Amino acid sequence: MVVISGLISTQAAIAADAENKVFNQDTTFDEITGLGGVITIVSGVTVQFNQSVDGDDVIINNYGTIIFNNPESERVINYEISGTINNHGDIYITSADSLSHFVLDGTLNNYGNFDIITGGFAGHFLHNYGTFSGGAMFENGAYNYCSGIITGSVNNVVNMCPDKDVTYWKMANGEKTEEPKIAGPIIIKDQLKGVGDVDGDGTDDIVWQEDNGQVYYWPILNGHRTENSEDGIKISTPIGKDWHFKGVGDVDGDGTDNIVWQHDSGVVDYWPMLNGVRYGSQRISGPVGSVWQIKGVGDVNGDGTDDIIWRHSNGQVIYWPMINGVIGAGIDISVPITSDWHIKGVGDVDGDDTDDIVWQHDSGVIDYWPMINGVRHGSVNISGAMNTQENQIKGIGDVNGDGTDDIIWVKPNK
C-alpha cells in the first residue's frame, strides 16, 4: 500500500494500477511511505519530495526531474529506498540540514545528471554513463563508463572505459627511437608496479597489483603481451596493505628477476621467482628508517646482480650492492638532488650493460645518469618537457628483447 500524506500541490495523474505509477504532471509531496512497484516520471515533469520517502522493491524510471528536498535546517530527513533507480533525466538531492541522507539498498544506473548538492548518499552499486556529482559511498563499487563523469568524493570508483594505452619508448644508446604500443586501449583498474623478467624467458614482463593486494604479471615477448586474460597470470595470493611493492630485479643472481618489498616497519624482503612462480620470501634487511626510500632495483655497479637504490629525504642517493640476495655496505652515488627531480626507474637505457638511473623533473623533462661501476658519469637528456598528469612513466625494462632497456608508459588512448 502507498500512503501519501501532506500533499502540497495537486497530485499528478497516476496511470495504471497501484504498483505501476506514472507521473505526467508536476507534483510536490510531503511524505511517502510504503512505496513499491514501478515509478515512471515522464520527460518535462518535476516531482519534488519535501519530507521522507520510504520504499521497498522499487524501480524508479526517471526521464524528467526529481528533487529530494529538505527545506528546514533544523530537521533531519532520510530517504530510504530498496530497489533500482534508472535515471535518464535529472535528480537533485538537497537539504538545509547536512545530516540528511539518501540510502539506496540497490543499484543506481545513471544516464543523466545526478547531483548531490547537500547531504549524503549511500548505495550498493553505481553504473554511471552520465554525470554524477557530490559525496557518496558505494559499498560494492562505482563503475564509470566511457561517457561518464564523476566529480566529488565518491569511493570505490572503477574505470570501465578502455581509454588507456601501455606503450614503451624503444631506447638505443640512451635515445628514444620509436614508441610502440604494448596494449590498448584498455581499462586501467590496477597499479602497474614494475617491469622485470619474472618468468625467466629473457624478456622483461610487466607486474601489476590490484587494490586487494593481488599481484600478477603480463608475460611480454617482442614488445607485445602474450597472455590476454583480464587479470594476467597471478603470482601470489593478496598481500596485506602493510607491505609495499618496491621494485623488480635479480637481487639473488639466479638469472630471474625477483620482487622486492618493504614493510611498514622498514623491513626489506624479496620474493625469489622461478618461471613466474613465487618461492617463499627472503629477508634482505631489518628495519630501515622512513627517511630512506627505495626508488628502484638495477645493476648499477655492473657485477651482474641487481642492486637496490635508495634516496634520503634530503635528496642523497645511494645503493646497496647485492650478492646472492645479501646486501653489502651502502655506497654513495651522488650528493643530494633537489626535490623537483624524481627517480622513475633503473635500467640500461644506453646499452652499455650497466643499469642507469632515469629521472623526471616536475616540468616533465626526462634525463638519465649513465652509471659505470656504481659511479655516476654526468647526466644525459632523453626528452623535453611533457604532461606528467596524462603521461606517466611506470617502469624501465627490456620489453622487446633487444638487449637495451626501454621506458614503459601509461598514456591516454590516441
mmCIF file of C-alpha atoms in Angstrom:
data_model
loop_
_atom_site.group_PDB
_atom_site.id
_atom_site.type_symbol
_atom_site.label_atom_id
_atom_site.label_comp_id
_atom_site.label_asym_id
_atom_site.label_seq_id
_atom_site.Cartn_x
_atom_site.Cartn_y
_atom_site.Cartn_z
ATOM 1 C CA MET A 1 0.000 0.000 0.000
ATOM 2 C CA VAL A 2 1.172 3.502 -0.811
ATOM 3 C CA VAL A 3 0.500 6.142 1.820
ATOM 4 C CA ILE A 4 0.836 9.768 0.677
ATOM 5 C CA SER A 5 0.306 12.425 3.349
ATOM 6 C CA GLY A 6 0.547 16.181 3.468
ATOM 7 C CA LEU A 7 0.086 16.717 -0.263
ATOM 8 C CA ILE A 8 1.251 20.247 -1.060
ATOM 9 C CA SER A 9 0.162 20.572 -4.657
ATOM 10 C CA THR A 10 -2.292 18.738 -6.843
ATOM 11 C CA GLN A 11 -1.399 15.068 -7.148
ATOM 12 C CA ALA A 12 -0.236 14.074 -10.606
ATOM 13 C CA ALA A 13 -2.425 11.866 -12.703
ATOM 14 C CA ILE A 14 -1.303 8.303 -11.944
ATOM 15 C CA ALA A 15 -1.845 5.798 -14.702
ATOM 16 C CA ALA A 16 -2.232 2.025 -14.449
ATOM 17 C CA ASP A 17 -2.583 0.194 -11.142
ATOM 18 C CA ALA A 18 -1.202 0.894 -7.655
ATOM 19 C CA GLU A 19 2.034 -0.939 -8.405
ATOM 20 C CA ASN A 20 2.777 0.933 -11.629
ATOM 21 C CA LYS A 21 2.618 4.693 -11.290
ATOM 22 C CA VAL A 22 3.236 7.278 -13.999
ATOM 23 C CA PHE A 23 3.754 10.939 -13.072
ATOM 24 C CA ASN A 24 2.783 13.085 -16.026
ATOM 25 C CA GLN A 25 2.451 16.494 -14.381
ATOM 26 C CA ASP A 26 4.451 18.472 -11.831
ATOM 27 C CA THR A 27 3.866 17.250 -8.275
ATOM 28 C CA THR A 28 5.145 18.033 -4.770
ATOM 29 C CA PHE A 29 4.776 15.672 -1.816
ATOM 30 C CA ASP A 30 5.404 15.896 1.894
ATOM 31 C CA GLU A 31 5.882 12.256 2.894
ATOM 32 C CA ILE A 32 5.599 8.873 1.201
ATOM 33 C CA THR A 33 5.847 5.509 2.965
ATOM 34 C CA GLY A 34 5.327 2.001 1.643
ATOM 35 C CA LEU A 35 6.366 2.959 -1.866
ATOM 36 C CA GLY A 36 6.718 -0.004 -4.243
ATOM 37 C CA GLY A 37 6.340 -1.146 -7.812
ATOM 38 C CA VAL A 38 7.451 0.735 -10.900
ATOM 39 C CA ILE A 39 7.542 4.529 -10.775
ATOM 40 C CA THR A 40 7.928 6.486 -14.015
ATOM 41 C CA ILE A 41 8.425 10.255 -14.305
ATOM 42 C CA VAL A 42 7.913 11.382 -17.868
ATOM 43 C CA SER A 43 10.057 13.941 -19.677
ATOM 44 C CA GLY A 44 9.361 17.569 -18.764
ATOM 45 C CA VAL A 45 7.755 16.689 -15.407
ATOM 46 C CA THR A 46 9.204 17.641 -11.989
ATOM 47 C CA VAL A 47 8.410 15.599 -8.867
ATOM 48 C CA GLN A 48 9.606 17.010 -5.537
ATOM 49 C CA PHE A 49 9.712 15.316 -2.134
ATOM 50 C CA ASN A 50 9.973 17.668 0.841
ATOM 51 C CA GLN A 51 9.884 15.014 3.543
ATOM 52 C CA SER A 52 10.949 11.400 3.977
ATOM 53 C CA VAL A 53 10.479 8.705 1.360
ATOM 54 C CA ASP A 54 10.409 5.029 2.303
ATOM 55 C CA GLY A 55 10.025 2.204 -0.195
ATOM 56 C CA ASP A 56 10.844 -1.454 -0.863
ATOM 57 C CA ASP A 57 11.428 -3.274 -4.166
ATOM 58 C CA VAL A 58 11.028 -0.045 -6.105
ATOM 59 C CA ILE A 59 12.035 0.598 -9.701
ATOM 60 C CA ILE A 60 12.206 4.306 -10.492
ATOM 61 C CA ASN A 61 12.478 5.247 -14.168
ATOM 62 C CA ASN A 62 13.118 8.972 -14.364
ATOM 63 C CA TYR A 63 13.001 10.878 -17.648
ATOM 64 C CA GLY A 64 12.106 14.204 -16.059
ATOM 65 C CA THR A 65 13.324 15.831 -12.842
ATOM 66 C CA ILE A 66 13.223 14.507 -9.279
ATOM 67 C CA ILE A 67 14.116 16.725 -6.326
ATOM 68 C CA PHE A 68 14.634 15.256 -2.870
ATOM 69 C CA ASN A 69 14.460 18.455 -0.869
ATOM 70 C CA ASN A 70 14.579 19.192 2.860
ATOM 71 C CA PRO A 71 13.834 22.914 3.252
ATOM 72 C CA GLU A 72 14.244 23.091 7.043
ATOM 73 C CA SER A 73 17.695 23.416 8.612
ATOM 74 C CA GLU A 74 16.561 22.053 11.985
ATOM 75 C CA ARG A 75 15.076 18.857 10.590
ATOM 76 C CA VAL A 76 16.916 15.677 9.519
ATOM 77 C CA ILE A 77 15.200 13.935 6.614
ATOM 78 C CA ASN A 78 16.093 10.433 5.413
ATOM 79 C CA TYR A 79 15.216 8.952 2.047
ATOM 80 C CA GLU A 80 15.434 5.156 2.194
ATOM 81 C CA ILE A 81 14.644 3.024 -0.841
ATOM 82 C CA SER A 82 15.488 -0.550 -1.791
ATOM 83 C CA GLY A 83 15.487 -1.348 -5.463
ATOM 84 C CA THR A 84 16.796 0.270 -8.632
ATOM 85 C CA ILE A 85 16.912 3.839 -9.919
ATOM 86 C CA ASN A 86 17.263 4.285 -13.675
ATOM 87 C CA ASN A 87 17.918 7.975 -14.197
ATOM 88 C CA HIS A 88 17.686 9.376 -17.730
ATOM 89 C CA GLY A 89 16.861 12.904 -16.607
ATOM 90 C CA ASP A 90 17.890 14.986 -13.598
ATOM 91 C CA ILE A 91 17.903 14.029 -9.926
ATOM 92 C CA TYR A 92 18.875 16.509 -7.227
ATOM 93 C CA ILE A 93 19.409 15.812 -3.523
ATOM 94 C CA THR A 94 19.461 18.960 -1.445
ATOM 95 C CA SER A 95 18.919 19.598 2.236
ATOM 96 C CA ALA A 96 19.095 22.577 4.535
ATOM 97 C CA ASP A 97 20.274 20.077 7.162
ATOM 98 C CA SER A 98 23.605 18.499 6.215
ATOM 99 C CA LEU A 99 22.857 15.356 8.263
ATOM 100 C CA SER A 100 20.015 14.353 5.968
ATOM 101 C CA HIS A 101 20.916 11.446 3.733
ATOM 102 C CA PHE A 102 19.723 9.126 0.983
ATOM 103 C CA VAL A 103 20.172 5.355 1.324
ATOM 104 C CA LEU A 104 19.634 3.183 -1.744
ATOM 105 C CA ASP A 105 19.684 -0.512 -0.930
ATOM 106 C CA GLY A 106 20.307 -1.411 -4.535
ATOM 107 C CA THR A 107 21.669 -0.040 -7.817
ATOM 108 C CA LEU A 108 21.745 3.410 -9.382
ATOM 109 C CA ASN A 109 22.014 3.356 -13.178
ATOM 110 C CA ASN A 110 22.729 6.962 -14.106
ATOM 111 C CA TYR A 111 22.447 8.032 -17.751
ATOM 112 C CA GLY A 112 21.562 11.651 -16.993
ATOM 113 C CA ASN A 113 22.529 14.091 -14.256
ATOM 114 C CA PHE A 114 22.598 13.058 -10.587
ATOM 115 C CA ASP A 115 23.649 15.905 -8.301
ATOM 116 C CA ILE A 116 24.088 15.640 -4.512
ATOM 117 C CA ILE A 117 24.110 19.316 -3.605
ATOM 118 C CA THR A 118 23.968 18.854 0.164
ATOM 119 C CA GLY A 119 23.507 15.830 2.396
ATOM 120 C CA GLY A 120 24.901 12.340 1.854
ATOM 121 C CA PHE A 121 24.256 9.319 -0.331
ATOM 122 C CA ALA A 122 24.963 5.623 0.221
ATOM 123 C CA GLY A 123 24.229 2.744 -2.138
ATOM 124 C CA HIS A 124 25.397 -0.661 -3.316
ATOM 125 C CA PHE A 125 26.312 -0.057 -6.965
ATOM 126 C CA LEU A 126 26.655 2.924 -9.286
ATOM 127 C CA HIS A 127 26.763 2.360 -13.038
ATOM 128 C CA ASN A 128 27.482 5.831 -14.374
ATOM 129 C CA TYR A 129 27.116 6.795 -18.028
ATOM 130 C CA GLY A 130 26.168 10.417 -17.348
ATOM 131 C CA THR A 131 27.243 12.993 -14.772
ATOM 132 C CA PHE A 132 27.386 12.173 -11.063
ATOM 133 C CA SER A 133 28.343 14.948 -8.629
ATOM 134 C CA GLY A 134 28.722 15.079 -4.859
ATOM 135 C CA GLY A 135 29.789 12.946 -1.929
ATOM 136 C CA ALA A 136 28.716 9.293 -1.918
ATOM 137 C CA MET A 137 29.630 5.841 -0.642
ATOM 138 C CA PHE A 138 29.090 2.773 -2.825
ATOM 139 C CA GLU A 139 29.633 -0.465 -0.947
ATOM 140 C CA ASN A 140 30.280 -2.636 -3.996
ATOM 141 C CA GLY A 141 31.759 -0.122 -6.416
ATOM 142 C CA ALA A 142 31.062 2.910 -8.577
ATOM 143 C CA TYR A 143 31.580 1.853 -12.199
ATOM 144 C CA ASN A 144 32.263 4.746 -14.542
ATOM 145 C CA TYR A 145 31.821 4.052 -18.265
ATOM 146 C CA CYS A 146 33.281 5.922 -21.239
ATOM 147 C CA SER A 147 30.726 8.712 -21.402
ATOM 148 C CA GLY A 148 30.536 9.085 -17.617
ATOM 149 C CA ILE A 149 31.857 11.897 -15.444
ATOM 150 C CA ILE A 150 32.194 11.527 -11.672
ATOM 151 C CA THR A 151 33.135 14.525 -9.538
ATOM 152 C CA GLY A 152 33.245 14.997 -5.781
ATOM 153 C CA SER A 153 34.105 12.499 -3.060
ATOM 154 C CA VAL A 154 32.992 9.100 -4.365
ATOM 155 C CA ASN A 155 34.606 5.908 -3.036
ATOM 156 C CA ASN A 156 35.400 2.669 -4.881
ATOM 157 C CA VAL A 157 35.371 4.222 -8.367
ATOM 158 C CA VAL A 158 36.297 1.690 -11.064
ATOM 159 C CA ASN A 159 37.086 2.965 -14.555
ATOM 160 C CA MET A 160 35.128 0.905 -17.087
ATOM 161 C CA CYS A 161 36.281 2.818 -20.146
ATOM 162 C CA PRO A 162 39.143 1.357 -22.188
ATOM 163 C CA ASP A 163 40.840 4.731 -22.539
ATOM 164 C CA LYS A 164 44.494 3.983 -21.734
ATOM 165 C CA ASP A 165 47.438 2.611 -23.666
ATOM 166 C CA VAL A 166 50.503 0.863 -22.278
ATOM 167 C CA THR A 167 53.406 1.869 -24.521
ATOM 168 C CA TYR A 168 57.184 1.876 -24.431
ATOM 169 C CA TRP A 169 59.944 4.085 -25.689
ATOM 170 C CA LYS A 170 62.342 1.877 -27.616
ATOM 171 C CA MET A 171 65.765 3.026 -26.455
ATOM 172 C CA ALA A 172 69.086 2.863 -28.330
ATOM 173 C CA ASN A 173 72.254 4.484 -26.975
ATOM 174 C CA GLY A 174 70.221 6.489 -24.484
ATOM 175 C CA GLU A 175 67.857 7.907 -27.122
ATOM 176 C CA LYS A 176 64.197 7.241 -27.899
ATOM 177 C CA THR A 177 63.838 5.765 -31.384
ATOM 178 C CA GLU A 178 60.112 4.921 -31.532
ATOM 179 C CA GLU A 179 57.072 4.327 -29.317
ATOM 180 C CA PRO A 180 55.275 1.030 -29.984
ATOM 181 C CA LYS A 181 52.114 0.047 -28.129
ATOM 182 C CA ILE A 182 52.182 -2.945 -25.769
ATOM 183 C CA ALA A 183 48.427 -2.984 -25.157
ATOM 184 C CA GLY A 184 45.466 -0.683 -25.597
ATOM 185 C CA PRO A 185 43.010 0.716 -25.448
ATOM 186 C CA ILE A 186 42.486 -0.981 -22.083
ATOM 187 C CA ILE A 187 40.861 -0.314 -18.737
ATOM 188 C CA ILE A 188 43.461 0.529 -16.095
ATOM 189 C CA LYS A 189 41.889 -0.599 -12.822
ATOM 190 C CA ASP A 190 45.065 -1.827 -11.108
ATOM 191 C CA GLN A 191 48.509 -0.343 -10.500
ATOM 192 C CA LEU A 192 51.414 -1.029 -12.832
ATOM 193 C CA LYS A 193 54.124 -1.642 -10.238
ATOM 194 C CA GLY A 194 57.245 -2.693 -12.068
ATOM 195 C CA VAL A 195 58.994 -4.262 -15.033
ATOM 196 C CA GLY A 196 61.268 -7.312 -14.875
ATOM 197 C CA ASP A 197 61.828 -10.840 -16.157
ATOM 198 C CA VAL A 198 59.836 -12.767 -13.535
ATOM 199 C CA ASP A 199 59.281 -15.824 -15.734
ATOM 200 C CA GLY A 200 62.925 -16.185 -16.811
ATOM 201 C CA ASP A 201 62.383 -16.190 -20.582
ATOM 202 C CA GLY A 202 64.877 -13.385 -21.236
ATOM 203 C CA THR A 203 62.325 -10.609 -21.828
ATOM 204 C CA ASP A 204 61.073 -8.323 -19.091
ATOM 205 C CA ASP A 205 57.447 -8.679 -18.031
ATOM 206 C CA ILE A 206 55.003 -6.124 -16.607
ATOM 207 C CA VAL A 207 53.970 -6.627 -12.992
ATOM 208 C CA TRP A 208 50.667 -5.286 -11.609
ATOM 209 C CA GLN A 209 48.969 -5.153 -8.219
ATOM 210 C CA GLU A 210 45.246 -4.987 -7.512
ATOM 211 C CA ASP A 211 43.752 -2.852 -4.731
ATOM 212 C CA ASN A 212 43.160 -6.035 -2.705
ATOM 213 C CA GLY A 213 46.895 -6.816 -2.783
ATOM 214 C CA GLN A 214 46.782 -9.462 -5.529
ATOM 215 C CA VAL A 215 49.972 -9.476 -7.660
ATOM 216 C CA TYR A 216 50.006 -10.636 -11.282
ATOM 217 C CA TYR A 217 52.081 -10.125 -14.405
ATOM 218 C CA TRP A 218 51.768 -9.785 -18.152
ATOM 219 C CA PRO A 219 54.268 -12.016 -19.967
ATOM 220 C CA ILE A 220 55.878 -9.976 -22.747
ATOM 221 C CA LEU A 221 57.527 -11.136 -25.973
ATOM 222 C CA ASN A 222 58.915 -8.823 -28.664
ATOM 223 C CA GLY A 223 57.181 -5.867 -27.047
ATOM 224 C CA HIS A 224 53.727 -7.463 -27.002
ATOM 225 C CA ARG A 225 51.628 -9.035 -24.290
ATOM 226 C CA THR A 226 51.351 -12.775 -24.884
ATOM 227 C CA GLU A 227 48.586 -13.605 -22.391
ATOM 228 C CA ASN A 228 45.285 -11.773 -22.635
ATOM 229 C CA SER A 229 43.122 -12.792 -19.681
ATOM 230 C CA GLU A 230 41.639 -9.905 -17.738
ATOM 231 C CA ASP A 231 43.879 -10.401 -14.707
ATOM 232 C CA GLY A 232 47.093 -11.724 -16.292
ATOM 233 C CA ILE A 233 48.995 -14.516 -14.530
ATOM 234 C CA LYS A 234 48.692 -14.487 -10.756
ATOM 235 C CA ILE A 235 51.925 -14.592 -8.786
ATOM 236 C CA SER A 236 50.573 -14.766 -5.253
ATOM 237 C CA THR A 237 47.503 -14.549 -3.076
ATOM 238 C CA PRO A 238 46.694 -10.969 -1.970
ATOM 239 C CA ILE A 239 49.325 -9.212 0.158
ATOM 240 C CA GLY A 240 48.467 -7.120 3.203
ATOM 241 C CA LYS A 241 48.485 -3.343 2.853
ATOM 242 C CA ASP A 242 51.374 -3.149 5.342
ATOM 243 C CA TRP A 243 53.712 -4.478 2.621
ATOM 244 C CA HIS A 244 54.708 -2.199 -0.269
ATOM 245 C CA PHE A 245 55.958 -3.170 -3.722
ATOM 246 C CA LYS A 246 59.361 -1.521 -4.254
ATOM 247 C CA GLY A 247 60.839 -2.949 -7.434
ATOM 248 C CA VAL A 248 61.727 -5.875 -9.676
ATOM 249 C CA GLY A 249 65.261 -7.122 -10.183
ATOM 250 C CA ASP A 250 67.606 -10.098 -9.885
ATOM 251 C CA VAL A 251 68.912 -9.482 -6.362
ATOM 252 C CA ASP A 252 69.968 -13.111 -5.774
ATOM 253 C CA GLY A 253 71.838 -13.546 -9.057
ATOM 254 C CA ASP A 254 69.988 -16.628 -10.327
ATOM 255 C CA GLY A 255 69.082 -15.090 -13.692
ATOM 256 C CA THR A 256 65.387 -14.450 -12.916
ATOM 257 C CA ASP A 257 64.153 -11.141 -11.545
ATOM 258 C CA ASN A 258 62.734 -11.088 -8.025
ATOM 259 C CA ILE A 259 60.168 -8.774 -6.423
ATOM 260 C CA VAL A 260 61.414 -6.503 -3.636
ATOM 261 C CA TRP A 261 59.059 -5.452 -0.826
ATOM 262 C CA GLN A 262 59.233 -3.195 2.205
ATOM 263 C CA HIS A 263 57.074 -3.460 5.312
ATOM 264 C CA ASP A 264 55.623 -0.521 7.235
ATOM 265 C CA SER A 265 58.186 -1.361 9.917
ATOM 266 C CA GLY A 266 61.024 -0.708 7.426
ATOM 267 C CA VAL A 267 61.961 -4.389 6.959
ATOM 268 C CA VAL A 268 63.013 -5.278 3.382
ATOM 269 C CA ASP A 269 62.268 -8.711 1.829
ATOM 270 C CA TYR A 270 62.277 -10.200 -1.658
ATOM 271 C CA TRP A 271 60.331 -12.939 -3.385
ATOM 272 C CA PRO A 272 62.520 -15.475 -5.228
ATOM 273 C CA MET A 273 60.859 -16.097 -8.608
ATOM 274 C CA LEU A 274 61.115 -19.088 -10.946
ATOM 275 C CA ASN A 275 59.071 -19.435 -14.158
ATOM 276 C CA GLY A 276 56.680 -16.737 -12.915
ATOM 277 C CA VAL A 277 56.049 -18.523 -9.617
ATOM 278 C CA ARG A 278 56.912 -17.141 -6.196
ATOM 279 C CA TYR A 279 59.066 -19.370 -3.978
ATOM 280 C CA GLY A 280 58.638 -18.074 -0.465
ATOM 281 C CA SER A 281 60.138 -14.857 0.861
ATOM 282 C CA GLN A 282 63.688 -13.940 1.872
ATOM 283 C CA ARG A 283 64.791 -11.254 4.315
ATOM 284 C CA ILE A 284 67.206 -8.657 2.940
ATOM 285 C CA SER A 285 67.334 -6.249 5.843
ATOM 286 C CA GLY A 286 65.867 -5.336 9.181
ATOM 287 C CA PRO A 287 64.020 -2.045 9.663
ATOM 288 C CA VAL A 288 65.290 0.970 7.724
ATOM 289 C CA GLY A 289 64.313 4.455 8.850
ATOM 290 C CA SER A 290 61.499 6.207 6.967
ATOM 291 C CA VAL A 291 63.874 8.983 5.845
ATOM 292 C CA TRP A 292 65.212 6.478 3.314
ATOM 293 C CA GLN A 293 63.008 5.313 0.436
ATOM 294 C CA ILE A 294 63.691 2.514 -2.071
ATOM 295 C CA LYS A 295 63.498 4.073 -5.551
ATOM 296 C CA GLY A 296 64.495 1.230 -7.818
ATOM 297 C CA VAL A 297 66.297 -2.055 -8.393
ATOM 298 C CA GLY A 298 69.021 -2.474 -11.005
ATOM 299 C CA ASP A 299 72.657 -3.418 -11.633
ATOM 300 C CA VAL A 300 74.346 -0.031 -11.246
ATOM 301 C CA ASN A 301 77.802 -1.453 -10.478
ATOM 302 C CA GLY A 302 77.920 -3.869 -13.409
ATOM 303 C CA ASP A 303 78.617 -7.055 -11.455
ATOM 304 C CA GLY A 304 75.674 -8.952 -12.937
ATOM 305 C CA THR A 305 73.422 -8.793 -9.877
ATOM 306 C CA ASP A 306 70.805 -6.080 -9.425
ATOM 307 C CA ASP A 307 71.312 -3.617 -6.593
ATOM 308 C CA ILE A 308 68.815 -1.619 -4.508
ATOM 309 C CA ILE A 309 68.792 2.147 -4.999
ATOM 310 C CA TRP A 310 67.745 4.401 -2.116
ATOM 311 C CA ARG A 311 67.045 8.094 -1.749
ATOM 312 C CA HIS A 312 67.193 10.024 1.508
ATOM 313 C CA SER A 313 64.643 12.710 2.352
ATOM 314 C CA ASN A 314 67.455 15.255 1.884
ATOM 315 C CA GLY A 315 67.952 14.063 -1.736
ATOM 316 C CA GLN A 316 71.028 11.869 -1.162
ATOM 317 C CA VAL A 317 71.167 8.808 -3.484
ATOM 318 C CA ILE A 318 72.962 5.576 -2.517
ATOM 319 C CA TYR A 319 72.813 1.919 -3.487
ATOM 320 C CA TRP A 320 73.073 -1.383 -1.687
ATOM 321 C CA PRO A 321 75.304 -3.762 -3.674
ATOM 322 C CA MET A 322 73.668 -7.196 -3.710
ATOM 323 C CA ILE A 323 75.323 -10.636 -3.888
ATOM 324 C CA ASN A 324 73.175 -13.794 -3.673
ATOM 325 C CA GLY A 325 70.353 -11.795 -2.030
ATOM 326 C CA VAL A 326 72.676 -10.386 0.650
ATOM 327 C CA ILE A 327 73.412 -6.675 0.991
ATOM 328 C CA GLY A 328 76.807 -5.039 1.139
ATOM 329 C CA ALA A 329 77.526 -1.681 2.727
ATOM 330 C CA GLY A 330 75.658 1.273 1.235
ATOM 331 C CA ILE A 331 77.619 3.283 -1.344
ATOM 332 C CA ASP A 332 77.013 6.923 -2.250
ATOM 333 C CA ILE A 333 76.080 7.652 -5.853
ATOM 334 C CA SER A 334 75.543 11.384 -5.680
ATOM 335 C CA VAL A 335 75.332 14.446 -3.494
ATOM 336 C CA PRO A 336 71.733 15.398 -2.586
ATOM 337 C CA ILE A 337 69.433 16.154 -5.524
ATOM 338 C CA THR A 338 66.693 18.782 -5.269
ATOM 339 C CA SER A 339 63.141 17.588 -4.655
ATOM 340 C CA ASP A 340 61.894 18.754 -8.079
ATOM 341 C CA TRP A 341 63.682 15.751 -9.627
ATOM 342 C CA HIS A 342 62.185 12.255 -9.187
ATOM 343 C CA ILE A 343 63.707 8.817 -9.800
ATOM 344 C CA LYS A 344 61.391 6.972 -12.229
ATOM 345 C CA GLY A 345 63.304 3.727 -12.633
ATOM 346 C CA VAL A 346 66.588 1.909 -13.096
ATOM 347 C CA GLY A 347 67.666 0.186 -16.309
ATOM 348 C CA ASP A 348 70.264 0.026 -19.063
ATOM 349 C CA VAL A 349 68.860 2.662 -21.423
ATOM 350 C CA ASP A 350 72.183 3.325 -23.192
ATOM 351 C CA GLY A 351 73.053 -0.321 -23.879
ATOM 352 C CA ASP A 352 76.439 -0.458 -22.144
ATOM 353 C CA ASP A 353 75.442 -3.426 -19.927
ATOM 354 C CA THR A 354 75.223 -1.369 -16.739
ATOM 355 C CA ASP A 355 71.876 -0.081 -15.491
ATOM 356 C CA ASP A 356 71.340 3.673 -15.450
ATOM 357 C CA ILE A 357 69.072 5.819 -13.269
ATOM 358 C CA VAL A 358 66.187 7.559 -15.044
ATOM 359 C CA TRP A 359 64.889 10.842 -13.627
ATOM 360 C CA GLN A 360 61.979 13.148 -14.402
ATOM 361 C CA HIS A 361 61.706 16.800 -13.467
ATOM 362 C CA ASP A 362 58.470 18.442 -12.303
ATOM 363 C CA SER A 363 58.405 20.155 -15.722
ATOM 364 C CA GLY A 364 58.279 16.734 -17.405
ATOM 365 C CA VAL A 365 61.881 16.774 -18.668
ATOM 366 C CA ILE A 366 63.488 13.297 -18.622
ATOM 367 C CA ASP A 367 67.208 12.668 -18.024
ATOM 368 C CA TYR A 368 69.297 9.665 -17.100
ATOM 369 C CA TRP A 369 72.506 9.166 -15.165
ATOM 370 C CA PRO A 370 74.982 6.919 -17.009
ATOM 371 C CA MET A 371 76.436 4.519 -14.440
ATOM 372 C CA ILE A 372 79.815 2.744 -14.541
ATOM 373 C CA ASN A 373 80.981 0.593 -11.618
ATOM 374 C CA GLY A 374 78.411 2.245 -9.335
ATOM 375 C CA VAL A 375 79.642 5.737 -10.193
ATOM 376 C CA ARG A 376 77.541 8.413 -11.863
ATOM 377 C CA HIS A 377 79.039 9.874 -15.043
ATOM 378 C CA GLY A 378 77.158 13.097 -15.607
ATOM 379 C CA SER A 379 73.573 13.420 -16.808
ATOM 380 C CA VAL A 380 72.104 12.945 -20.292
ATOM 381 C CA ASN A 381 68.816 14.366 -21.532
ATOM 382 C CA ILE A 382 66.297 11.946 -23.047
ATOM 383 C CA SER A 383 63.281 14.201 -23.587
ATOM 384 C CA GLY A 384 61.986 17.711 -23.146
ATOM 385 C CA ALA A 385 59.012 18.748 -21.021
ATOM 386 C CA MET A 386 55.796 16.742 -21.261
ATOM 387 C CA ASN A 387 52.437 16.454 -19.495
ATOM 388 C CA THR A 388 53.143 14.336 -16.410
ATOM 389 C CA GLN A 389 49.466 14.103 -15.430
ATOM 390 C CA GLU A 390 48.421 12.296 -18.588
ATOM 391 C CA ASN A 391 51.713 10.575 -19.440
ATOM 392 C CA GLN A 392 53.227 8.522 -16.631
ATOM 393 C CA ILE A 393 56.476 6.551 -16.594
ATOM 394 C CA LYS A 394 55.735 3.217 -14.897
ATOM 395 C CA GLY A 395 58.975 1.307 -15.228
ATOM 396 C CA ILE A 396 62.223 0.579 -17.071
ATOM 397 C CA GLY A 397 62.873 -2.802 -18.704
ATOM 398 C CA ASP A 398 63.721 -4.638 -21.906
ATOM 399 C CA VAL A 399 60.244 -5.498 -23.179
ATOM 400 C CA ASN A 400 61.261 -6.031 -26.806
ATOM 401 C CA GLY A 401 64.209 -8.307 -26.101
ATOM 402 C CA ASP A 402 66.850 -6.277 -27.974
ATOM 403 C CA GLY A 403 69.228 -6.078 -25.013
ATOM 404 C CA THR A 404 68.572 -2.409 -24.158
ATOM 405 C CA ASP A 405 66.040 -1.414 -21.527
ATOM 406 C CA ASP A 406 63.008 0.576 -22.629
ATOM 407 C CA ILE A 407 60.839 3.140 -20.820
ATOM 408 C CA ILE A 408 57.294 1.915 -20.134
ATOM 409 C CA TRP A 409 54.397 4.365 -20.055
ATOM 410 C CA VAL A 410 50.679 4.539 -19.336
ATOM 411 C CA LYS A 411 49.070 7.166 -21.553
ATOM 412 C CA PRO A 412 45.618 8.238 -22.784
ATOM 413 C CA ASN A 413 44.484 6.237 -25.780
ATOM 414 C CA LYS A 414 45.045 8.138 -29.005
#
